[in-house]
Amino acid sequence: MDSGPIPYVPLNPSGFKMAMGLRPLEEKDWFQVDDRWAEQVGKKRELLEIAPEVVVATRPQGDAASAEVLGLLLENLNTFHPEIDRTIDEREHPLVAASRLVQEDLCVLVKSDTWRLEAASVCCPSRWFLPSKIGRTMDEIHGPVPGYEQQLASPTNALFDRLNGEKSYWRLNWTLIDNPELHQSKSIRKAPSGHLSDWFFRVERQTLRFIPDSRGILFTIRNYVAPASELAREYENFTDDLLRSIESAPSAMREYKGWAGVVEKIRAELD
Ligand code: HEM
């Protein structure tokens, strides 16, 4: 991780690209613990307490893989982040017990007819509602994402079938948003209000790892948010790359991400 306001600014200088963009993941990088651990884990625990029906969704089909995930996560923390208190409540669903220990959100997929989301603890959704996704296939989950079916559905399903204990992966997503809260469970698609100086750049770091004994997959999601104005000060090309990325995104994607009118606003502000 570098020392900027957030560790990743994944803007492609040549414009928007719809791609899996997978990179190999090492075991030591599965979970990222930083100086916001106490604050963010505290917020997750509060949400798990007050809104479990929004941030947790499980089906019995995900139980075995969830228990295995908890074991693997505890082992990983023991090796790479021994400073974390690893006390767990045995009566709790194992995925929730696991989720209390890390800043990442956790999703378990298991293959039946196809890969389905069978257990999840998601406290920091970026404008989607977990209960509507549980038990769903990858294609159904991504139903609202323009271009997913045409460009990403087959390679993603093929990757899931190919995943094994040897290789794990990570990837990044980003968006521009007018609210810095990590928990946003309403699927708002409207353009951000205000101006660039009021907006935030939100990056999702996601990992995919095979869970060998139960033959499931763990998908983790970690969010990083910084004021767009801070990134514009920090990185010379930030505003140019941002404008190019938004402008070159297909219009359906701009609508979906809530970027309609954003380029015009930024350009007017720069003038
Ligand atoms: C290689 C694997 C994956 C790829 C390439 C992928 C790709 C994408 C893309 C392009 C988007 C649009 C949002 C954006 O770009 O900011 C998206 C949204 C989303 N993805 Fe994935 N994704 C993957 C895995 C997963 C998995 C395993 C889950 C399981 C929970 C998931 C859940 C979602 C959800 C819930 C959304 C928001 C959908 C909505 O707006 O209702 N993704 N994904």
mmCIF file of N, CA and C in Angstrom, residues 74-203:
data_model
loop_
_atom_site.group_PDB
_atom_site.id
_atom_site.type_symbol
_atom_site.label_atom_id
_atom_site.label_comp_id
_atom_site.label_asym_id
_atom_site.label_seq_id
_atom_site.Cartn_x
_atom_site.Cartn_y
_atom_site.Cartn_z
ATOM 1 N N LEU A 74 -9.000 -17.263 10.441
ATOM 2 C CA LEU A 74 -8.309 -17.221 11.740
ATOM 3 C C LEU A 74 -6.836 -17.593 11.578
ATOM 4 N N GLU A 75 -6.599 -18.599 10.747
ATOM 5 C CA GLU A 75 -5.208 -19.010 10.469
ATOM 6 C C GLU A 75 -4.417 -17.874 9.826
ATOM 7 N N ASN A 76 -5.064 -17.238 8.846
ATOM 8 C CA ASN A 76 -4.403 -16.145 8.133
ATOM 9 C C ASN A 76 -4.086 -14.990 9.086
ATOM 10 N N LEU A 77 -5.048 -14.628 9.945
ATOM 11 C CA LEU A 77 -4.813 -13.514 10.876
ATOM 12 C C LEU A 77 -3.708 -13.882 11.864
ATOM 13 N N ASN A 78 -3.743 -15.127 12.289
ATOM 14 C CA ASN A 78 -2.725 -15.592 13.233
ATOM 15 C C ASN A 78 -1.323 -15.429 12.644
ATOM 16 N N THR A 79 -1.190 -15.723 11.350
ATOM 17 C CA THR A 79 0.118 -15.633 10.695
ATOM 18 C C THR A 79 0.508 -14.202 10.336
ATOM 19 N N PHE A 80 -0.435 -13.472 9.711
ATOM 20 C CA PHE A 80 -0.044 -12.187 9.129
ATOM 21 C C PHE A 80 -0.475 -10.959 9.934
ATOM 22 N N HIS A 81 -1.473 -11.118 10.804
ATOM 23 C CA HIS A 81 -1.950 -9.974 11.601
ATOM 24 C C HIS A 81 -2.187 -10.428 13.045
ATOM 25 N N PRO A 82 -1.130 -10.924 13.692
ATOM 26 C CA PRO A 82 -1.309 -11.517 15.025
ATOM 27 C C PRO A 82 -1.793 -10.508 16.060
ATOM 28 N N GLU A 83 -1.686 -9.209 15.762
ATOM 29 C CA GLU A 83 -2.104 -8.188 16.733
ATOM 30 C C GLU A 83 -3.632 -8.137 16.895
ATOM 31 N N ILE A 84 -4.370 -8.731 15.967
ATOM 32 C CA ILE A 84 -5.837 -8.665 16.034
ATOM 33 C C ILE A 84 -6.378 -9.669 17.046
ATOM 34 N N ASP A 85 -7.291 -9.183 17.883
ATOM 35 C CA ASP A 85 -7.959 -10.052 18.852
ATOM 36 C C ASP A 85 -8.872 -11.009 18.070
ATOM 37 N N ARG A 86 -8.617 -12.314 18.203
ATOM 38 C CA ARG A 86 -9.351 -13.283 17.387
ATOM 39 C C ARG A 86 -10.423 -14.038 18.174
ATOM 40 N N THR A 87 -10.930 -13.405 19.252
ATOM 41 C CA THR A 87 -11.983 -14.049 20.040
ATOM 42 C C THR A 87 -13.257 -14.130 19.207
ATOM 43 N N ILE A 88 -13.872 -15.314 19.180
ATOM 44 C CA ILE A 88 -15.132 -15.420 18.429
ATOM 45 C C ILE A 88 -16.222 -16.029 19.309
ATOM 46 N N ASP A 89 -17.462 -15.774 18.915
ATOM 47 C CA ASP A 89 -18.609 -16.330 19.613
ATOM 48 C C ASP A 89 -19.053 -17.567 18.831
ATOM 49 N N GLU A 90 -18.857 -18.731 19.442
ATOM 50 C CA GLU A 90 -19.132 -20.011 18.760
ATOM 51 C C GLU A 90 -20.599 -20.158 18.344
ATOM 52 N N ARG A 91 -21.488 -19.395 19.016
ATOM 53 C CA ARG A 91 -22.922 -19.560 18.706
ATOM 54 C C ARG A 91 -23.325 -18.788 17.446
ATOM 55 N N GLU A 92 -22.438 -17.919 16.997
ATOM 56 C CA GLU A 92 -22.775 -17.072 15.869
ATOM 57 C C GLU A 92 -22.548 -17.796 14.536
ATOM 58 N N HIS A 93 -23.243 -17.354 13.488
ATOM 59 C CA HIS A 93 -22.968 -17.921 12.158
ATOM 60 C C HIS A 93 -21.481 -17.696 11.863
ATOM 61 N N PRO A 94 -20.764 -18.726 11.397
ATOM 62 C CA PRO A 94 -19.306 -18.579 11.247
ATOM 63 C C PRO A 94 -18.881 -17.445 10.313
ATOM 64 N N LEU A 95 -19.699 -17.141 9.306
ATOM 65 C CA LEU A 95 -19.291 -16.063 8.398
ATOM 66 C C LEU A 95 -19.414 -14.702 9.096
ATOM 67 N N VAL A 96 -20.401 -14.586 9.968
ATOM 68 C CA VAL A 96 -20.565 -13.340 10.718
ATOM 69 C C VAL A 96 -19.431 -13.218 11.736
ATOM 70 N N ALA A 97 -19.115 -14.322 12.397
ATOM 71 C CA ALA A 97 -17.999 -14.318 13.353
ATOM 72 C C ALA A 97 -16.709 -13.891 12.640
ATOM 73 N N ALA A 98 -16.516 -14.390 11.421
ATOM 74 C CA ALA A 98 -15.324 -14.047 10.635
ATOM 75 C C ALA A 98 -15.347 -12.562 10.256
ATOM 76 N N SER A 99 -16.517 -12.099 9.846
ATOM 77 C CA SER A 99 -16.655 -10.731 9.348
ATOM 78 C C SER A 99 -16.390 -9.682 10.429
ATOM 79 N N ARG A 100 -16.653 -10.036 11.698
ATOM 80 C CA ARG A 100 -16.393 -9.114 12.807
ATOM 81 C C ARG A 100 -14.919 -8.800 12.997
ATOM 82 N N LEU A 101 -14.037 -9.632 12.433
ATOM 83 C CA LEU A 101 -12.605 -9.499 12.709
ATOM 84 C C LEU A 101 -11.851 -8.672 11.671
ATOM 85 N N VAL A 102 -12.475 -8.429 10.530
ATOM 86 C CA VAL A 102 -11.739 -7.772 9.431
ATOM 87 C C VAL A 102 -12.547 -6.616 8.834
ATOM 88 N N GLN A 103 -11.842 -5.718 8.140
ATOM 89 C CA GLN A 103 -12.514 -4.586 7.509
ATOM 90 C C GLN A 103 -13.245 -5.015 6.228
ATOM 91 N N GLU A 104 -12.913 -6.177 5.711
ATOM 92 C CA GLU A 104 -13.522 -6.685 4.477
ATOM 93 C C GLU A 104 -14.946 -7.209 4.726
ATOM 94 N N ASP A 105 -15.793 -7.122 3.728
ATOM 95 C CA ASP A 105 -17.068 -7.835 3.717
ATOM 96 C C ASP A 105 -16.848 -9.191 3.056
ATOM 97 N N LEU A 106 -17.687 -10.170 3.428
ATOM 98 C CA LEU A 106 -17.436 -11.555 3.004
ATOM 99 C C LEU A 106 -18.659 -12.161 2.320
ATOM 100 N N CYS A 107 -18.436 -12.779 1.164
ATOM 101 C CA CYS A 107 -19.519 -13.433 0.417
ATOM 102 C C CYS A 107 -19.076 -14.846 0.040
ATOM 103 N N VAL A 108 -19.915 -15.827 0.349
ATOM 104 C CA VAL A 108 -19.602 -17.220 0.016
ATOM 105 C C VAL A 108 -20.464 -17.672 -1.157
ATOM 106 N N LEU A 109 -19.810 -18.219 -2.179
ATOM 107 C CA LEU A 109 -20.543 -18.774 -3.316
ATOM 108 C C LEU A 109 -20.321 -20.274 -3.359
ATOM 109 N N VAL A 110 -21.382 -21.012 -3.689
ATOM 110 C CA VAL A 110 -21.279 -22.467 -3.779
ATOM 111 C C VAL A 110 -21.937 -22.873 -5.092
ATOM 112 N N LYS A 111 -21.373 -23.902 -5.734
ATOM 113 C CA LYS A 111 -21.955 -24.339 -7.005
ATOM 114 C C LYS A 111 -23.024 -25.399 -6.770
ATOM 115 N N SER A 112 -24.221 -25.171 -7.283
ATOM 116 C CA SER A 112 -25.257 -26.214 -7.319
ATOM 117 C C SER A 112 -25.534 -26.429 -8.800
ATOM 118 N N ASP A 113 -26.668 -25.917 -9.341
ATOM 119 C CA ASP A 113 -26.830 -25.928 -10.800
ATOM 120 C C ASP A 113 -25.776 -25.025 -11.432
ATOM 121 N N THR A 114 -25.475 -23.916 -10.744
ATOM 122 C CA THR A 114 -24.412 -22.988 -11.138
ATOM 123 C C THR A 114 -23.955 -22.287 -9.859
ATOM 124 N N TRP A 115 -23.021 -21.331 -9.984
ATOM 125 C CA TRP A 115 -22.529 -20.647 -8.771
ATOM 126 C C TRP A 115 -23.590 -19.702 -8.225
ATOM 127 N N ARG A 116 -23.897 -19.856 -6.930
ATOM 128 C CA ARG A 116 -24.901 -19.008 -6.291
ATOM 129 C C ARG A 116 -24.336 -18.406 -5.003
ATOM 130 N N LEU A 117 -24.834 -17.229 -4.650
ATOM 131 C CA LEU A 117 -24.440 -16.586 -3.389
ATOM 132 C C LEU A 117 -25.208 -17.267 -2.262
ATOM 133 N N GLU A 118 -24.492 -17.966 -1.374
ATOM 134 C CA GLU A 118 -25.171 -18.769 -0.356
ATOM 135 C C GLU A 118 -24.994 -18.246 1.069
ATOM 136 N N ALA A 119 -24.054 -17.339 1.291
ATOM 137 C CA ALA A 119 -23.911 -16.735 2.620
ATOM 138 C C ALA A 119 -23.136 -15.435 2.445
ATOM 139 N N ALA A 120 -23.544 -14.415 3.187
ATOM 140 C CA ALA A 120 -22.836 -13.144 3.047
ATOM 141 C C ALA A 120 -23.010 -12.280 4.283
ATOM 142 N N SER A 121 -21.953 -11.548 4.595
ATOM 143 C CA SER A 121 -22.032 -10.488 5.584
ATOM 144 C C SER A 121 -21.461 -9.260 4.885
ATOM 145 N N VAL A 122 -22.339 -8.342 4.508
ATOM 146 C CA VAL A 122 -21.920 -7.168 3.737
ATOM 147 C C VAL A 122 -22.400 -5.911 4.461
ATOM 148 N N CYS A 123 -21.483 -5.258 5.149
ATOM 149 C CA CYS A 123 -21.828 -4.045 5.894
ATOM 150 C C CYS A 123 -21.586 -2.784 5.066
ATOM 151 N N CYS A 124 -20.808 -2.899 3.995
ATOM 152 C CA CYS A 124 -20.446 -1.709 3.210
ATOM 153 C C CYS A 124 -20.839 -1.871 1.740
ATOM 154 N N PRO A 125 -22.125 -2.131 1.468
ATOM 155 C CA PRO A 125 -22.506 -2.262 0.065
ATOM 156 C C PRO A 125 -22.459 -0.905 -0.626
ATOM 157 N N SER A 126 -22.019 -0.904 -1.883
ATOM 158 C CA SER A 126 -21.977 0.333 -2.647
ATOM 159 C C SER A 126 -23.260 0.413 -3.466
ATOM 160 N N ARG A 127 -24.333 0.783 -2.772
ATOM 161 C CA ARG A 127 -25.636 1.003 -3.394
ATOM 162 C C ARG A 127 -26.275 -0.251 -3.987
ATOM 163 N N TRP A 128 -26.259 -1.340 -3.194
ATOM 164 C CA TRP A 128 -27.058 -2.516 -3.530
ATOM 165 C C TRP A 128 -27.543 -3.146 -2.242
ATOM 166 N N PHE A 129 -28.578 -3.979 -2.350
ATOM 167 C CA PHE A 129 -29.299 -4.470 -1.189
ATOM 168 C C PHE A 129 -29.085 -5.981 -1.083
ATOM 169 N N LEU A 130 -28.296 -6.376 -0.083
ATOM 170 C CA LEU A 130 -27.899 -7.782 0.045
ATOM 171 C C LEU A 130 -29.070 -8.778 0.028
ATOM 172 N N PRO A 131 -30.164 -8.551 0.811
ATOM 173 C CA PRO A 131 -31.211 -9.584 0.837
ATOM 174 C C PRO A 131 -31.783 -9.917 -0.550
ATOM 175 N N SER A 132 -31.681 -8.972 -1.497
ATOM 176 C CA SER A 132 -32.229 -9.265 -2.835
ATOM 177 C C SER A 132 -31.278 -10.144 -3.655
ATOM 178 N N LYS A 133 -30.067 -10.399 -3.150
ATOM 179 C CA LYS A 133 -29.076 -11.140 -3.940
ATOM 180 C C LYS A 133 -28.851 -12.562 -3.423
ATOM 181 N N ILE A 134 -29.334 -12.858 -2.218
ATOM 182 C CA ILE A 134 -29.009 -14.164 -1.632
ATOM 183 C C ILE A 134 -29.692 -15.300 -2.416
ATOM 184 N N GLY A 135 -28.949 -16.374 -2.624
ATOM 185 C CA GLY A 135 -29.476 -17.516 -3.379
ATOM 186 C C GLY A 135 -29.429 -17.307 -4.888
ATOM 187 N N ARG A 136 -29.000 -16.125 -5.321
ATOM 188 C CA ARG A 136 -29.021 -15.804 -6.754
ATOM 189 C C ARG A 136 -27.736 -16.259 -7.461
ATOM 190 N N THR A 137 -27.855 -16.428 -8.775
ATOM 191 C CA THR A 137 -26.687 -16.789 -9.587
ATOM 192 C C THR A 137 -25.867 -15.526 -9.853
ATOM 193 N N MET A 138 -24.653 -15.698 -10.334
ATOM 194 C CA MET A 138 -23.808 -14.542 -10.673
ATOM 195 C C MET A 138 -24.494 -13.667 -11.727
ATOM 196 N N ASP A 139 -25.155 -14.316 -12.706
ATOM 197 C CA ASP A 139 -25.809 -13.533 -13.754
ATOM 198 C C ASP A 139 -26.974 -12.722 -13.173
ATOM 199 N N GLU A 140 -27.729 -13.336 -12.255
ATOM 200 C CA GLU A 140 -28.861 -12.616 -11.644
ATOM 201 C C GLU A 140 -28.373 -11.463 -10.763
ATOM 202 N N ILE A 141 -27.319 -11.733 -9.989
ATOM 203 C CA ILE A 141 -26.770 -10.690 -9.108
ATOM 204 C C ILE A 141 -26.370 -9.473 -9.925
ATOM 205 N N HIS A 142 -25.765 -9.739 -11.096
ATOM 206 C CA HIS A 142 -25.271 -8.639 -11.927
ATOM 207 C C HIS A 142 -26.304 -8.148 -12.938
ATOM 208 N N GLY A 143 -27.575 -8.574 -12.762
ATOM 209 C CA GLY A 143 -28.637 -8.151 -13.680
ATOM 210 C C GLY A 143 -28.645 -6.653 -13.968
ATOM 211 N N PRO A 144 -28.493 -5.783 -12.941
ATOM 212 C CA PRO A 144 -28.551 -4.337 -13.216
ATOM 213 C C PRO A 144 -27.289 -3.770 -13.881
ATOM 214 N N VAL A 145 -26.227 -4.570 -14.034
ATOM 215 C CA VAL A 145 -24.955 -4.005 -14.527
ATOM 216 C C VAL A 145 -24.916 -4.028 -16.057
ATOM 217 N N PRO A 146 -24.954 -2.849 -16.706
ATOM 218 C CA PRO A 146 -24.974 -2.833 -18.169
ATOM 219 C C PRO A 146 -23.715 -3.453 -18.750
ATOM 220 N N GLY A 147 -23.891 -4.352 -19.704
ATOM 221 C CA GLY A 147 -22.731 -4.947 -20.390
ATOM 222 C C GLY A 147 -22.192 -6.179 -19.684
ATOM 223 N N TYR A 148 -22.617 -6.445 -18.446
ATOM 224 C CA TYR A 148 -22.069 -7.603 -17.726
ATOM 225 C C TYR A 148 -22.371 -8.888 -18.484
ATOM 226 N N GLU A 149 -23.636 -9.040 -18.868
ATOM 227 C CA GLU A 149 -24.065 -10.287 -19.511
ATOM 228 C C GLU A 149 -23.263 -10.537 -20.795
ATOM 229 N N GLN A 150 -23.091 -9.479 -21.602
ATOM 230 C CA GLN A 150 -22.400 -9.627 -22.881
ATOM 231 C C GLN A 150 -20.897 -9.813 -22.712
ATOM 232 N N GLN A 151 -20.295 -9.073 -21.762
ATOM 233 C CA GLN A 151 -18.826 -9.052 -21.716
ATOM 234 C C GLN A 151 -18.192 -9.819 -20.567
ATOM 235 N N LEU A 152 -18.899 -9.957 -19.450
ATOM 236 C CA LEU A 152 -18.237 -10.530 -18.279
ATOM 237 C C LEU A 152 -18.822 -11.850 -17.798
ATOM 238 N N ALA A 153 -20.080 -12.130 -18.152
ATOM 239 C CA ALA A 153 -20.742 -13.308 -17.574
ATOM 240 C C ALA A 153 -19.971 -14.599 -17.893
ATOM 241 N N SER A 154 -19.653 -14.839 -19.172
ATOM 242 C CA SER A 154 -18.987 -16.116 -19.500
ATOM 243 C C SER A 154 -17.597 -16.210 -18.886
ATOM 244 N N PRO A 155 -16.730 -15.176 -19.069
ATOM 245 C CA PRO A 155 -15.402 -15.311 -18.455
ATOM 246 C C PRO A 155 -15.462 -15.462 -16.934
ATOM 247 N N THR A 156 -16.427 -14.798 -16.285
ATOM 248 C CA THR A 156 -16.495 -14.892 -14.822
ATOM 249 C C THR A 156 -16.934 -16.290 -14.401
ATOM 250 N N ASN A 157 -17.971 -16.818 -15.049
ATOM 251 C CA ASN A 157 -18.412 -18.176 -14.694
ATOM 252 C C ASN A 157 -17.310 -19.198 -14.978
ATOM 253 N N ALA A 158 -16.592 -18.996 -16.095
ATOM 254 C CA ALA A 158 -15.510 -19.935 -16.437
ATOM 255 C C ALA A 158 -14.391 -19.853 -15.392
ATOM 256 N N LEU A 159 -14.095 -18.638 -14.944
ATOM 257 C CA LEU A 159 -13.054 -18.477 -13.914
ATOM 258 C C LEU A 159 -13.464 -19.200 -12.633
ATOM 259 N N PHE A 160 -14.717 -19.041 -12.243
ATOM 260 C CA PHE A 160 -15.181 -19.686 -11.003
ATOM 261 C C PHE A 160 -15.014 -21.208 -11.103
ATOM 262 N N ASP A 161 -15.322 -21.775 -12.266
ATOM 263 C CA ASP A 161 -15.175 -23.226 -12.456
ATOM 264 C C ASP A 161 -13.711 -23.658 -12.400
ATOM 265 N N ARG A 162 -12.827 -22.745 -12.794
ATOM 266 C CA ARG A 162 -11.395 -23.053 -12.874
ATOM 267 C C ARG A 162 -10.654 -22.838 -11.560
ATOM 268 N N LEU A 163 -11.258 -22.015 -10.666
ATOM 269 C CA LEU A 163 -10.542 -21.671 -9.426
ATOM 270 C C LEU A 163 -10.168 -22.931 -8.664
ATOM 271 N N ASN A 164 -8.949 -22.958 -8.140
ATOM 272 C CA ASN A 164 -8.554 -24.082 -7.297
ATOM 273 C C ASN A 164 -7.627 -23.537 -6.220
ATOM 274 N N GLY A 165 -7.147 -24.436 -5.366
ATOM 275 C CA GLY A 165 -6.335 -23.975 -4.244
ATOM 276 C C GLY A 165 -5.033 -23.304 -4.649
ATOM 277 N N GLU A 166 -4.652 -23.436 -5.931
ATOM 278 C CA GLU A 166 -3.335 -22.937 -6.309
ATOM 279 C C GLU A 166 -3.269 -21.438 -6.520
ATOM 280 N N LYS A 167 -4.352 -20.882 -7.104
ATOM 281 C CA LYS A 167 -4.297 -19.455 -7.427
ATOM 282 C C LYS A 167 -5.508 -18.719 -6.891
ATOM 283 N N SER A 168 -5.268 -17.560 -6.270
ATOM 284 C CA SER A 168 -6.352 -16.673 -5.870
ATOM 285 C C SER A 168 -6.128 -15.340 -6.594
ATOM 286 N N TYR A 169 -7.167 -14.493 -6.607
ATOM 287 C CA TYR A 169 -7.075 -13.265 -7.403
ATOM 288 C C TYR A 169 -7.632 -12.067 -6.662
ATOM 289 N N TRP A 170 -7.246 -10.876 -7.128
ATOM 290 C CA TRP A 170 -7.909 -9.660 -6.674
ATOM 291 C C TRP A 170 -8.145 -8.739 -7.849
ATOM 292 N N ARG A 171 -9.111 -7.828 -7.647
ATOM 293 C CA ARG A 171 -9.433 -6.866 -8.688
ATOM 294 C C ARG A 171 -9.974 -5.591 -8.047
ATOM 295 N N LEU A 172 -10.078 -4.531 -8.847
ATOM 296 C CA LEU A 172 -10.552 -3.245 -8.334
ATOM 297 C C LEU A 172 -11.715 -2.714 -9.154
ATOM 298 N N ASN A 173 -12.633 -2.041 -8.482
ATOM 299 C CA ASN A 173 -13.726 -1.282 -9.105
ATOM 300 C C ASN A 173 -13.644 0.133 -8.546
ATOM 301 N N TRP A 174 -14.173 1.106 -9.239
ATOM 302 C CA TRP A 174 -14.202 2.454 -8.641
ATOM 303 C C TRP A 174 -15.466 3.173 -9.054
ATOM 304 N N THR A 175 -15.817 4.197 -8.289
ATOM 305 C CA THR A 175 -16.896 5.080 -8.695
ATOM 306 C C THR A 175 -16.715 6.452 -8.066
ATOM 307 N N LEU A 176 -17.508 7.394 -8.549
ATOM 308 C CA LEU A 176 -17.518 8.748 -8.006
ATOM 309 C C LEU A 176 -18.877 8.912 -7.352
ATOM 310 N N ILE A 177 -18.917 9.425 -6.142
ATOM 311 C CA ILE A 177 -20.139 9.350 -5.355
ATOM 312 C C ILE A 177 -20.216 10.587 -4.449
ATOM 313 N N ASP A 178 -21.447 10.997 -4.076
ATOM 314 C CA ASP A 178 -21.529 12.233 -3.272
ATOM 315 C C ASP A 178 -21.685 11.972 -1.780
ATOM 316 N N ASN A 179 -21.500 10.712 -1.363
ATOM 317 C CA ASN A 179 -21.680 10.372 0.044
ATOM 318 C C ASN A 179 -20.524 9.449 0.487
ATOM 319 N N PRO A 180 -19.765 9.865 1.490
ATOM 320 C CA PRO A 180 -18.599 9.069 1.880
ATOM 321 C C PRO A 180 -18.914 7.864 2.774
ATOM 322 N N GLU A 181 -20.193 7.710 3.193
ATOM 323 C CA GLU A 181 -20.544 6.573 4.063
ATOM 324 C C GLU A 181 -20.157 5.248 3.416
ATOM 325 N N LEU A 182 -19.625 4.304 4.192
ATOM 326 C CA LEU A 182 -19.294 2.997 3.616
ATOM 327 C C LEU A 182 -20.551 2.148 3.435
ATOM 328 N N HIS A 183 -21.519 2.293 4.345
ATOM 329 C CA HIS A 183 -22.752 1.511 4.228
ATOM 330 C C HIS A 183 -23.776 2.287 3.404
ATOM 331 N N GLN A 184 -24.030 1.834 2.160
ATOM 332 C CA GLN A 184 -25.051 2.470 1.320
ATOM 333 C C GLN A 184 -25.852 1.358 0.645
ATOM 334 N N SER A 185 -26.952 0.968 1.295
ATOM 335 C CA SER A 185 -27.674 -0.218 0.819
ATOM 336 C C SER A 185 -28.849 0.092 -0.099
ATOM 337 N N LYS A 186 -29.059 1.373 -0.406
ATOM 338 C CA LYS A 186 -30.135 1.714 -1.358
ATOM 339 C C LYS A 186 -29.529 1.884 -2.750
ATOM 340 N N SER A 187 -30.176 1.249 -3.763
ATOM 341 C CA SER A 187 -29.567 1.298 -5.102
ATOM 342 C C SER A 187 -29.902 2.603 -5.824
ATOM 343 N N ILE A 188 -29.251 3.673 -5.364
ATOM 344 C CA ILE A 188 -29.447 4.994 -5.975
ATOM 345 C C ILE A 188 -28.621 5.071 -7.254
ATOM 346 N N ARG A 189 -29.242 5.532 -8.330
ATOM 347 C CA ARG A 189 -28.497 5.643 -9.605
ATOM 348 C C ARG A 189 -28.370 7.095 -10.047
ATOM 349 N N LYS A 190 -28.903 8.020 -9.218
ATOM 350 C CA LYS A 190 -28.908 9.395 -9.732
ATOM 351 C C LYS A 190 -27.532 10.056 -9.581
ATOM 352 N N ALA A 191 -27.340 11.089 -10.422
ATOM 353 C CA ALA A 191 -26.047 11.780 -10.446
ATOM 354 C C ALA A 191 -25.766 12.400 -9.085
ATOM 355 N N PRO A 192 -24.476 12.492 -8.705
ATOM 356 C CA PRO A 192 -24.160 13.106 -7.421
ATOM 357 C C PRO A 192 -24.597 14.563 -7.388
ATOM 358 N N SER A 193 -25.045 15.017 -6.221
ATOM 359 C CA SER A 193 -25.424 16.427 -6.123
ATOM 360 C C SER A 193 -24.167 17.225 -5.775
ATOM 361 N N GLY A 194 -24.216 18.544 -6.030
ATOM 362 C CA GLY A 194 -23.068 19.403 -5.715
ATOM 363 C C GLY A 194 -22.029 19.382 -6.827
ATOM 364 N N HIS A 195 -20.768 19.568 -6.434
ATOM 365 C CA HIS A 195 -19.677 19.724 -7.403
ATOM 366 C C HIS A 195 -18.534 18.781 -7.066
ATOM 367 N N LEU A 196 -17.533 18.772 -7.959
ATOM 368 C CA LEU A 196 -16.385 17.881 -7.748
ATOM 369 C C LEU A 196 -15.827 18.019 -6.323
ATOM 370 N N SER A 197 -15.832 19.257 -5.826
ATOM 371 C CA SER A 197 -15.255 19.468 -4.487
ATOM 372 C C SER A 197 -16.086 18.800 -3.387
ATOM 373 N N ASP A 198 -17.339 18.405 -3.705
ATOM 374 C CA ASP A 198 -18.180 17.717 -2.702
ATOM 375 C C ASP A 198 -18.168 16.208 -2.910
ATOM 376 N N TRP A 199 -17.488 15.712 -3.947
ATOM 377 C CA TRP A 199 -17.609 14.297 -4.303
ATOM 378 C C TRP A 199 -16.462 13.457 -3.760
ATOM 379 N N PHE A 200 -16.707 12.163 -3.759
ATOM 380 C CA PHE A 200 -15.734 11.217 -3.209
ATOM 381 C C PHE A 200 -15.415 10.151 -4.250
ATOM 382 N N PHE A 201 -14.179 9.698 -4.227
ATOM 383 C CA PHE A 201 -13.741 8.631 -5.109
ATOM 384 C C PHE A 201 -13.752 7.373 -4.246
ATOM 385 N N ARG A 202 -14.540 6.378 -4.675
ATOM 386 C CA ARG A 202 -14.710 5.169 -3.867
ATOM 387 C C ARG A 202 -14.161 3.969 -4.634
ATOM 388 N N VAL A 203 -13.236 3.267 -4.019
ATOM 389 C CA VAL A 203 -12.589 2.126 -4.668
ATOM 390 C C VAL A 203 -12.937 0.856 -3.912
#
